Short mmCIF file of C-alpha atoms and ligand atoms in Angstrom, two decimals:
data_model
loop_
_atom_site.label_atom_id
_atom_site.label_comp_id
_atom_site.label_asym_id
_atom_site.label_seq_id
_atom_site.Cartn_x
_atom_site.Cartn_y
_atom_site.Cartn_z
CA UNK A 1 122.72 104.25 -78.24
CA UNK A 2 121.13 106.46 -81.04
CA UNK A 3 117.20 104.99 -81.09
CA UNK A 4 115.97 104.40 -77.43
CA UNK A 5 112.84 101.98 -77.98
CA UNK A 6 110.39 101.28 -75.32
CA UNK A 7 108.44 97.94 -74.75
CA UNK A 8 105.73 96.99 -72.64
CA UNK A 9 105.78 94.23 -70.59
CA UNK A 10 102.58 91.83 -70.54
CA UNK A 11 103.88 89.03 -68.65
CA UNK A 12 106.88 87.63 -66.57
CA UNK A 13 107.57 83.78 -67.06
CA UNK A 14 109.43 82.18 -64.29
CA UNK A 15 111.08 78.45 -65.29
CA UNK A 16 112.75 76.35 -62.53
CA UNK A 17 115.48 74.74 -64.55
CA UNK A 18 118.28 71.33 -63.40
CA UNK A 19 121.19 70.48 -65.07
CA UNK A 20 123.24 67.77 -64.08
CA UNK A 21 127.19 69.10 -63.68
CA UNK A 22 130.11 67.63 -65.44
CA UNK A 23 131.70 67.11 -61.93
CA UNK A 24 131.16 68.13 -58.37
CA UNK A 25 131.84 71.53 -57.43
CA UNK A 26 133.27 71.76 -53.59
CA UNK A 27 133.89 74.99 -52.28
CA UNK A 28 134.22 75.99 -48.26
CA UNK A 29 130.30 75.56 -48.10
CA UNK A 30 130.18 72.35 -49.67
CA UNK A 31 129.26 70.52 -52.94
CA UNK A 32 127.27 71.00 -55.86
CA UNK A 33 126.20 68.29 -58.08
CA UNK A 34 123.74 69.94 -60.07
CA UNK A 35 123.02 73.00 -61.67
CA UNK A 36 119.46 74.69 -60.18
CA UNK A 37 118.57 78.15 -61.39
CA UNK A 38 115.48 80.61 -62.16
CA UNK A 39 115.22 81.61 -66.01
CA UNK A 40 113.02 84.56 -66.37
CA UNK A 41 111.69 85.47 -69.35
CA UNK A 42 110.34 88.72 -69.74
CA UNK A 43 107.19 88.67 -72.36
CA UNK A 44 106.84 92.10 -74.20
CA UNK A 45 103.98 92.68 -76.87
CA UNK A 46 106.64 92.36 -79.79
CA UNK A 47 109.69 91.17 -77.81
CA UNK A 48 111.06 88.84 -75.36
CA UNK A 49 114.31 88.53 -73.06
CA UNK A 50 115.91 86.06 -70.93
CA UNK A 51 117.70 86.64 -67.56
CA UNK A 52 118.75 84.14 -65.05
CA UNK A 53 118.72 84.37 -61.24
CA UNK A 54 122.17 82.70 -59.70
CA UNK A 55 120.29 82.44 -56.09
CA UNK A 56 121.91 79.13 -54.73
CA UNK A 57 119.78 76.17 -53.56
CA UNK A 58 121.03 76.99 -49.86
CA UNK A 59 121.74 80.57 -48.61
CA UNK A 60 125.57 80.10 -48.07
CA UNK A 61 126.74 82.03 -50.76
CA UNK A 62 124.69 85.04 -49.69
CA UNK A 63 121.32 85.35 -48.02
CA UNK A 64 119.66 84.50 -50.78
CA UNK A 65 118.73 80.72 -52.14
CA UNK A 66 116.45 79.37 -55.12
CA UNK A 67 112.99 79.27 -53.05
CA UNK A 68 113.85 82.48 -51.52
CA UNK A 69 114.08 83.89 -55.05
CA UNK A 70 110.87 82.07 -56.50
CA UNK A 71 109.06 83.59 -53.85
CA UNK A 72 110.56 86.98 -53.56
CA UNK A 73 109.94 87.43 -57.71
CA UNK A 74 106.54 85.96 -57.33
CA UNK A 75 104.97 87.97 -55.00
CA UNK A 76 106.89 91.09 -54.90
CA UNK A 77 109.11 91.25 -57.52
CA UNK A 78 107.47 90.49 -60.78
CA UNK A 79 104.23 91.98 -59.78
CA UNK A 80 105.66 95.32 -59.14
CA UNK A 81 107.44 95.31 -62.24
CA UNK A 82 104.07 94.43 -64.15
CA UNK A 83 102.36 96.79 -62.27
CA UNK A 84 104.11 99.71 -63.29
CA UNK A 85 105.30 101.74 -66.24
CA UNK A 86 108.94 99.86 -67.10
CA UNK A 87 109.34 100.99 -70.37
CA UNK A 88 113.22 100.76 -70.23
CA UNK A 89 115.32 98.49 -68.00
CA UNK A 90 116.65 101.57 -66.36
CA UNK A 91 112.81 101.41 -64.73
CA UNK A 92 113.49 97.76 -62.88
CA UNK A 93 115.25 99.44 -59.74
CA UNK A 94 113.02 102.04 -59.57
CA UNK A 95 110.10 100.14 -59.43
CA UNK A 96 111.76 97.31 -57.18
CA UNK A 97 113.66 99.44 -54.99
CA UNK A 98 110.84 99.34 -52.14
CA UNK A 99 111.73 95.47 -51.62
CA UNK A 100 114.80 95.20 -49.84
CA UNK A 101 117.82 92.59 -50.66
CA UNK A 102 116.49 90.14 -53.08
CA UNK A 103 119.55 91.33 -55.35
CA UNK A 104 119.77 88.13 -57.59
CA UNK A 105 115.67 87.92 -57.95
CA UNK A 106 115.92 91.54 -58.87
CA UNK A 107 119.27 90.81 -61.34
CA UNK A 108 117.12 88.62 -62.78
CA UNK A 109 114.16 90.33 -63.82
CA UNK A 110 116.12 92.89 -64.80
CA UNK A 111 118.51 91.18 -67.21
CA UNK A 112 115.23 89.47 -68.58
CA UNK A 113 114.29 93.34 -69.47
CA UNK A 114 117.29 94.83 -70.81
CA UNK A 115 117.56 91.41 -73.19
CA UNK A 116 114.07 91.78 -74.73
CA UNK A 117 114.59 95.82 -74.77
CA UNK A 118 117.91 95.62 -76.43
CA UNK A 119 116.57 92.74 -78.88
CA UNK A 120 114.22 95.78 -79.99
CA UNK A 121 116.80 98.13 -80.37
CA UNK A 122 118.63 95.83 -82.23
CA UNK A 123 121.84 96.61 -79.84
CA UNK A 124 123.68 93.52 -78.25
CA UNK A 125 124.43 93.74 -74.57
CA UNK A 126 128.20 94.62 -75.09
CA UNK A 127 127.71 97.18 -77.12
CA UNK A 128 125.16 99.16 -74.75
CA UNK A 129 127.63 98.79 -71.75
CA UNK A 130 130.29 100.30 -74.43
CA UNK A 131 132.45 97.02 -74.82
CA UNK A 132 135.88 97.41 -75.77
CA UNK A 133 136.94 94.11 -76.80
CA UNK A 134 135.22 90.97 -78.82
CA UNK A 135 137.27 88.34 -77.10
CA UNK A 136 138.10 87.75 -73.44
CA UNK A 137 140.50 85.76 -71.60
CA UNK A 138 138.90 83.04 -69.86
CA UNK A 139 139.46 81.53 -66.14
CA UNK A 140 138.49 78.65 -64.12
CA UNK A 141 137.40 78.54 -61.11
CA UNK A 142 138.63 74.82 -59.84
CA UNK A 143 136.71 73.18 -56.97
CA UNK A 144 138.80 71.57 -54.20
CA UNK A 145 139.25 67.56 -54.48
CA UNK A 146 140.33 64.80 -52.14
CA UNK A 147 143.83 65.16 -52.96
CA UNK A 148 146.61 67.37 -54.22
CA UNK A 149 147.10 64.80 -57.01
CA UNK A 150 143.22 64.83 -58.22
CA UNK A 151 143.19 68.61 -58.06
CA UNK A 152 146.61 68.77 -59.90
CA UNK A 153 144.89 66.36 -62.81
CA UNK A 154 141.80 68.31 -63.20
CA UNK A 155 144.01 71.76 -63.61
CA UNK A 156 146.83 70.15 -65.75
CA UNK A 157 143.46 69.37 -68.10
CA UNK A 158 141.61 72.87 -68.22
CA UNK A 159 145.98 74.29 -68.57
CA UNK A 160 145.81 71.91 -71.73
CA UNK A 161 142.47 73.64 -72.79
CA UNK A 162 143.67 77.18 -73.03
CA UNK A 163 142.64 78.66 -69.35
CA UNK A 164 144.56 81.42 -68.87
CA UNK A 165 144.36 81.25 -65.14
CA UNK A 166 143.55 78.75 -62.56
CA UNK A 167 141.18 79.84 -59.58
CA UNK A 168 141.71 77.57 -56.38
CA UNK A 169 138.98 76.65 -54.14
CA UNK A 170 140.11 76.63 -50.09
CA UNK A 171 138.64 75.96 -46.89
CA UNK A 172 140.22 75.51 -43.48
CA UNK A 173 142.47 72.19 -43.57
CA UNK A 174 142.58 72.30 -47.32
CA UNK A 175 144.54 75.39 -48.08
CA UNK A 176 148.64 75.96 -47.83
CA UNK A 177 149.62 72.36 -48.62
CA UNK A 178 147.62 71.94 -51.68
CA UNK A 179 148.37 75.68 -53.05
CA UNK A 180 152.29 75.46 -52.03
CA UNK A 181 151.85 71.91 -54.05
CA UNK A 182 150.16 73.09 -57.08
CA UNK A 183 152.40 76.01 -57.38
CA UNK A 184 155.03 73.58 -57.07
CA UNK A 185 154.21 71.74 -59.70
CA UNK A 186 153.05 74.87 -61.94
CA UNK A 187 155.71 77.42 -61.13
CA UNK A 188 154.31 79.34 -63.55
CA UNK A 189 150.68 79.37 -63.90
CA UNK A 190 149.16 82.36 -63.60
CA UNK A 191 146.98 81.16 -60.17
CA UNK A 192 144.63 82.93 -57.58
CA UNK A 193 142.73 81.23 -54.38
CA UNK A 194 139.18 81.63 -53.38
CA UNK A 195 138.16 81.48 -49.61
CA UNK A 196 134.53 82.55 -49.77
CA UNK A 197 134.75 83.76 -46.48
CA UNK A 198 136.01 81.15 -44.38
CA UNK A 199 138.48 82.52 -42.51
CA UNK A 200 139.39 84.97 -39.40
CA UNK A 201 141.69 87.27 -38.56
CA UNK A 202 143.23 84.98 -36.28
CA UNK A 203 144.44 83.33 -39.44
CA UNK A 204 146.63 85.99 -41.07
CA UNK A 205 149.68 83.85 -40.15
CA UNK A 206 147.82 80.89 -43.26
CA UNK A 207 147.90 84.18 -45.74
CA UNK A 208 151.14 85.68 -44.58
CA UNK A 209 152.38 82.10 -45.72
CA UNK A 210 150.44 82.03 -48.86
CA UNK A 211 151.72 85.52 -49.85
CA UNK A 212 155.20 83.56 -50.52
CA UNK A 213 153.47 81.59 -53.18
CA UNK A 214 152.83 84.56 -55.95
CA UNK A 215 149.36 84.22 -56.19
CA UNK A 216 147.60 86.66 -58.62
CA UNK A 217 145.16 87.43 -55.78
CA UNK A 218 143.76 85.74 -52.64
CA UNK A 219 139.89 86.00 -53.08
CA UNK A 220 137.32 86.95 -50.04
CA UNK A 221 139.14 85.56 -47.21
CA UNK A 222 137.79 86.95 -44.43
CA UNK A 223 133.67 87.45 -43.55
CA UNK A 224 131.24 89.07 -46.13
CA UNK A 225 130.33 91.46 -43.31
CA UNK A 226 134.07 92.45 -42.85
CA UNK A 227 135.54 95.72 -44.65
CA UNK A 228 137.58 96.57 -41.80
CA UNK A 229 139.36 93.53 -41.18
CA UNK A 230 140.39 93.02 -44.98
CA UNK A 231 141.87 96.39 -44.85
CA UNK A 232 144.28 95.40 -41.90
CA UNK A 233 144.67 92.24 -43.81
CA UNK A 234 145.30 93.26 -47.19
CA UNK A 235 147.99 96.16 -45.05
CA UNK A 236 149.85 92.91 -44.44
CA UNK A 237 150.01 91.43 -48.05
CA UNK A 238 151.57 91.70 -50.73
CA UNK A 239 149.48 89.63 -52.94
CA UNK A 240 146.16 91.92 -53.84
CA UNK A 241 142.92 90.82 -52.77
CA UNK A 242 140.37 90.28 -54.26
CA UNK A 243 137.05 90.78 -52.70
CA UNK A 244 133.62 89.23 -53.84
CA UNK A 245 130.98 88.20 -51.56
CA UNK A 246 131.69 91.85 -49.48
CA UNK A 247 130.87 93.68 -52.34
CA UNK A 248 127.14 94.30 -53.24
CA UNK A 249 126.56 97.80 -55.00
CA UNK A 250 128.61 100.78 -56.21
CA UNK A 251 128.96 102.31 -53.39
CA UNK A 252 130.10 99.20 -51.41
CA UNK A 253 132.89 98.92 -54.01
CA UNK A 254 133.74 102.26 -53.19
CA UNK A 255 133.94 102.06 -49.68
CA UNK A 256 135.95 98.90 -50.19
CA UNK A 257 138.72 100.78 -52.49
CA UNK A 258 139.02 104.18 -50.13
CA UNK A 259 139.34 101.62 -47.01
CA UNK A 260 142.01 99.68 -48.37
CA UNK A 261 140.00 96.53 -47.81
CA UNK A 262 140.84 95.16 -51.80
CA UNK A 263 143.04 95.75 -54.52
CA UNK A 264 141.00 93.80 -57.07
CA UNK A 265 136.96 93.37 -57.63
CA UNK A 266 134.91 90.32 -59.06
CA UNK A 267 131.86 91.38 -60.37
CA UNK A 268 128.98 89.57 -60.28
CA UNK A 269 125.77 91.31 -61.65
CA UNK A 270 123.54 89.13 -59.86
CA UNK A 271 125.02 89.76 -55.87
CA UNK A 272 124.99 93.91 -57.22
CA UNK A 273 121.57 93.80 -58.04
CA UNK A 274 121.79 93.95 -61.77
CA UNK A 275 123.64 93.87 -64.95
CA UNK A 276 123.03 98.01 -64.64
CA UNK A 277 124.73 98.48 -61.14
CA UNK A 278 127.37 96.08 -61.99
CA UNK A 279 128.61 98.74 -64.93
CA UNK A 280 128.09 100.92 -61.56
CA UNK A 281 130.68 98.91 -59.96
CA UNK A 282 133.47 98.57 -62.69
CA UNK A 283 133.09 102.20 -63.01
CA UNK A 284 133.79 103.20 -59.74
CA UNK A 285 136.97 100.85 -60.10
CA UNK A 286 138.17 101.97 -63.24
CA UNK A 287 137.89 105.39 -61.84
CA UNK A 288 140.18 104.65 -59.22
CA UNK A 289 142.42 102.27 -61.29
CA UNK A 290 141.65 99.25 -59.60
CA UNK A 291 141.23 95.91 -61.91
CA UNK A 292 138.35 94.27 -62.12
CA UNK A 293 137.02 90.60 -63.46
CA UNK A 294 133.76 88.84 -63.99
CA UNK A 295 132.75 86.17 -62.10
CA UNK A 296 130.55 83.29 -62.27
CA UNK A 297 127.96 81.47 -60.13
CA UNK A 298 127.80 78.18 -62.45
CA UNK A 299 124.95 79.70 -64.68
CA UNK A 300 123.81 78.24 -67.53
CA UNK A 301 124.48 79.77 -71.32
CA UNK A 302 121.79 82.47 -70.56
CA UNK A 303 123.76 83.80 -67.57
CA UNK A 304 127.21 83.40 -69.24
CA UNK A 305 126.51 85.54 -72.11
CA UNK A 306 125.45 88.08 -69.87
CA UNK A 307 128.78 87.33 -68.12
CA UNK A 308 130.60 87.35 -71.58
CA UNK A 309 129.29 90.86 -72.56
CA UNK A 310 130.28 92.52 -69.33
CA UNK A 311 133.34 91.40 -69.56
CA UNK A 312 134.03 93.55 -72.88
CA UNK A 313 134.17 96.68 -70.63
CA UNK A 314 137.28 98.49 -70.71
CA UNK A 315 138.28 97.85 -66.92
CA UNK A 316 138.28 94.11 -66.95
CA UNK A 317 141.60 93.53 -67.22
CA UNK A 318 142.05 90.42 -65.79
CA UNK A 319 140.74 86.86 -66.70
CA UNK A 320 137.47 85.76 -65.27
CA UNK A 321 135.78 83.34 -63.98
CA UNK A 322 133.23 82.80 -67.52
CA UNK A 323 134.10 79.32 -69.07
CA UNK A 324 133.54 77.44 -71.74
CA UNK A 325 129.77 75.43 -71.67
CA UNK A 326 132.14 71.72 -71.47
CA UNK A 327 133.75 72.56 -68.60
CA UNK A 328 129.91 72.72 -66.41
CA UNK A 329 127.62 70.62 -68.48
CA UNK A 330 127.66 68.06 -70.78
CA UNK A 331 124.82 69.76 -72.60
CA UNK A 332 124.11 73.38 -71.99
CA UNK A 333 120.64 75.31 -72.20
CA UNK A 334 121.79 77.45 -75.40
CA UNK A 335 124.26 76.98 -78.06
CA UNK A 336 127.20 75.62 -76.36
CA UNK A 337 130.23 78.64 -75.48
CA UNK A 338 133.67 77.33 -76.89
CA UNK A 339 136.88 77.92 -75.86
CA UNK A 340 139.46 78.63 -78.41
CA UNK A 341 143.08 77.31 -77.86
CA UNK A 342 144.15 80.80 -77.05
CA UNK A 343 142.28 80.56 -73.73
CA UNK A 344 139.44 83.35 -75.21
CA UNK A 345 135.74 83.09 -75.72
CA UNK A 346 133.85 85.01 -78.24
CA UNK A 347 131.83 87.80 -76.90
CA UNK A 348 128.03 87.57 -78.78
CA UNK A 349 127.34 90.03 -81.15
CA UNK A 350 124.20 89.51 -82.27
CA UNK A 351 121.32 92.14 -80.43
CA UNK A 352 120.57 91.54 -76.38
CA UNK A 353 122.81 88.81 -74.94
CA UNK A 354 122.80 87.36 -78.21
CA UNK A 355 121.99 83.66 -77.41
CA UNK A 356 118.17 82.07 -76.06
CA UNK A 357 117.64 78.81 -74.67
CA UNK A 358 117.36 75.94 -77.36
CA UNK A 359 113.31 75.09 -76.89
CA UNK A 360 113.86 71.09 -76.60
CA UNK A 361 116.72 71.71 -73.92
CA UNK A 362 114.48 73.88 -72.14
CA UNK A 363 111.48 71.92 -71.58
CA UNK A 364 113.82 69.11 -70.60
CA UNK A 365 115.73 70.92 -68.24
CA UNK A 366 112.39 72.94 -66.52
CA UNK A 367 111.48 71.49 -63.10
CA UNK A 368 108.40 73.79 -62.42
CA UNK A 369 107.04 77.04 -64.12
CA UNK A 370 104.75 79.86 -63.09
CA UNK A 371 103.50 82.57 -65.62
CA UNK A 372 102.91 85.91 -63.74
CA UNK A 373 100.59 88.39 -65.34
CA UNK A 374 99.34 91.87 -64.19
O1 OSB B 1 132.97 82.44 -55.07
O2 OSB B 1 133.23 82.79 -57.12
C1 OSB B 1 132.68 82.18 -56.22
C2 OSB B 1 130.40 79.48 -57.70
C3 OSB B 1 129.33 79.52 -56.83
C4 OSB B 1 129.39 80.38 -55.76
C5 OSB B 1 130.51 81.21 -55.56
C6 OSB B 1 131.56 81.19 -56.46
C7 OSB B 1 131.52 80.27 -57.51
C8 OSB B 1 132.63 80.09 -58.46
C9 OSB B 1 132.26 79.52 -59.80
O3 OSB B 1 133.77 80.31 -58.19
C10 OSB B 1 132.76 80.29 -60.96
C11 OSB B 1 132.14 79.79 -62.25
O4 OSB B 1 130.98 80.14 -62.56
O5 OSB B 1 132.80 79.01 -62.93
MG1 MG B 2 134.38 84.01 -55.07
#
């Protein structure tokens, strides 16, 4: 970036926002109906920005959950941010970095920076994280049904879309008969499977079984806390895997890579800490050849074009986990995202992320607010 602008932050809006989803999602720790997140916006003198925190409603995902995160950027977060001299987003961490954990709240507030501070410069998102590409390949991530023959339905329907790769949902009891099915029926679709942690080692015999079924990757299978016993899994695969949940900074995904425990990355900027460590993170991969892909958390349009723009960087190589606004919501929070035929979405161009919540949607959609000032 040529001009480096500086803003100064007068206030930190915090918007509790619901949005009813097209269909249930059910993963391993059970179903969402609705779409809850934080939208922060970040309120300069000249300039605002928008970020969104992907904290769950219930701390299954990670530690973290929704009231956690309202609290946590209440009291510590956004104050400490007002408080100081964040001129650039690069300041966030620094100013935040007392707090521990808290990565989403702090994602958040961060993202909400770099947005308005990039909207200054002009600069869209992509281009400051030195995008490579204006289209990317899109994924879905498919939620595990009742039955082989509902799950086969939904993914025949997102195949006839464009997705260029299907993401399975498993949990104990709904794994190796529905995959070996699916892949069955769609010998050749490129397909992955997500655990989210559900399993133990004492269930190497399930993936040994799965590796048969030429899975692009079999996601976070074991324990978040776990490094060492993905290594002496992944030693007994030959499908990669992928890890998510066990990787929450830079230097976790490079502990991951030198112990063997992964052969692939999803990046998610909010479980890093920010859209500024998760550059951090594809960095260290690319720099050790290992493939990386953006994933998702269900966000709304203001989290996806976040999503959209990181996955321009040159090491995302694979398809992700960013789809199309239809395929979450019947209505989404900003201009809907499109999928063309091709199984691509449009990276935004224009300066920041490029898109802002539509006003009337907003105000529908808010379930509480709070406006922090210094
Ligand atoms: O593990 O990737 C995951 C959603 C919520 C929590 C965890 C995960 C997911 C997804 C959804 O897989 C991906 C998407 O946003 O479409
Ligand atoms: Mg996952």
């Amino acid at each position: 970036m040529s001009e480096v602008p500086e803003i100064s932050l007068r206030a930190v809006e915090l918007r509790e926002v619901a949005l009813p989803l097209v269909r249930p999602f059910r993963t391993s720790f059970g179903e969402e109906r609705e779409k809850r997140a934080i939208l922060v916006r970040a309120i300069g003198d000249d300039v605002e920005g928008w970020g969104e925190c992907v904290a769950s409603e219930e701390p299954r995902y990670s530690e973290e959950w929704l009231d956690g995160a309202w609290m946590a950027l209440e009291r510590w977060i956004a104050p400490s941010v007002l408080g100081g001299e964040v001129k650039r987003p690069g300041h966030v961490v620094e100013r935040v970095r007392w707090i521990r954990g808290h990565r989403m709240a702090k994602a958040a507030i961060e993202a909400a920076v770099l947005d308005g501070w990039l909207r200054k410069a002009g600069v869209s998102l992509s281009d400051h994280l030195s995008g490579v590409r204006d289209r990317i390949a899109c994924g879905v991530s498919v939620g595990i049904a009742p039955t082989v023959e509902e799950m086969l339905e939904e993914i025949r329907g997102y195949l006839a879309k464009g997705y260029r790769r299907i993401k399975m949902k498993i949990e104990p009891g709904r794994d190796l008969g529905v995959v070996r099915a699916v892949r069955g029926a769609l010998p050749d679709t490129p397909l992955s499977v997500d655990a989210n942690g559900a399993y133990t080692p004492a269930d190497t015999p399930l993936f040994e079984a799965l590796d048969e079924l030429e899975l692009m990757m079999i996601e976070q299978p074991l324990d978040v806390e776990d490094l060492m016993d993905h290594a002496g899994l992944q030693a007994r695969l030959n499908t990669p895997i992928c890890l998510d949940e066990s990787i929450r900074s830079a230097s976790d995904a490079l502990a991951a890579i030198r112990l063997g425990a992964c052969r692939i990355i999803n990046i998610k900027p909010g479980r890093v800490g920010g859209i500024l460590e998760a550059k951090r993170v594809h960095d260290v991969a690319l720099g050790s050849n290992v493939p990386v892909w953006i994933g998702g958390m269900l966000e709304t349009g203001v989290g996806r074009a976040a999503n959209l723009a990181l996955a321009a960087m040159p090491g995302v190589t694979l398809p992700g986990d960013t789809s199309a606004s239809d395929r979450y919501f019947s209505e989404d929070l900003t201009e809907p995202f499109v999928l063309s035929a091709d199984g691509t979405m449009a990276v935004p161009v224009g300066p920041g992320i490029g898109v802002e919540p539509l006003q009337g949607r907003l105000e529908a959609c808010t379930v509480r607010a709070s406006l922090i000032k210094p």
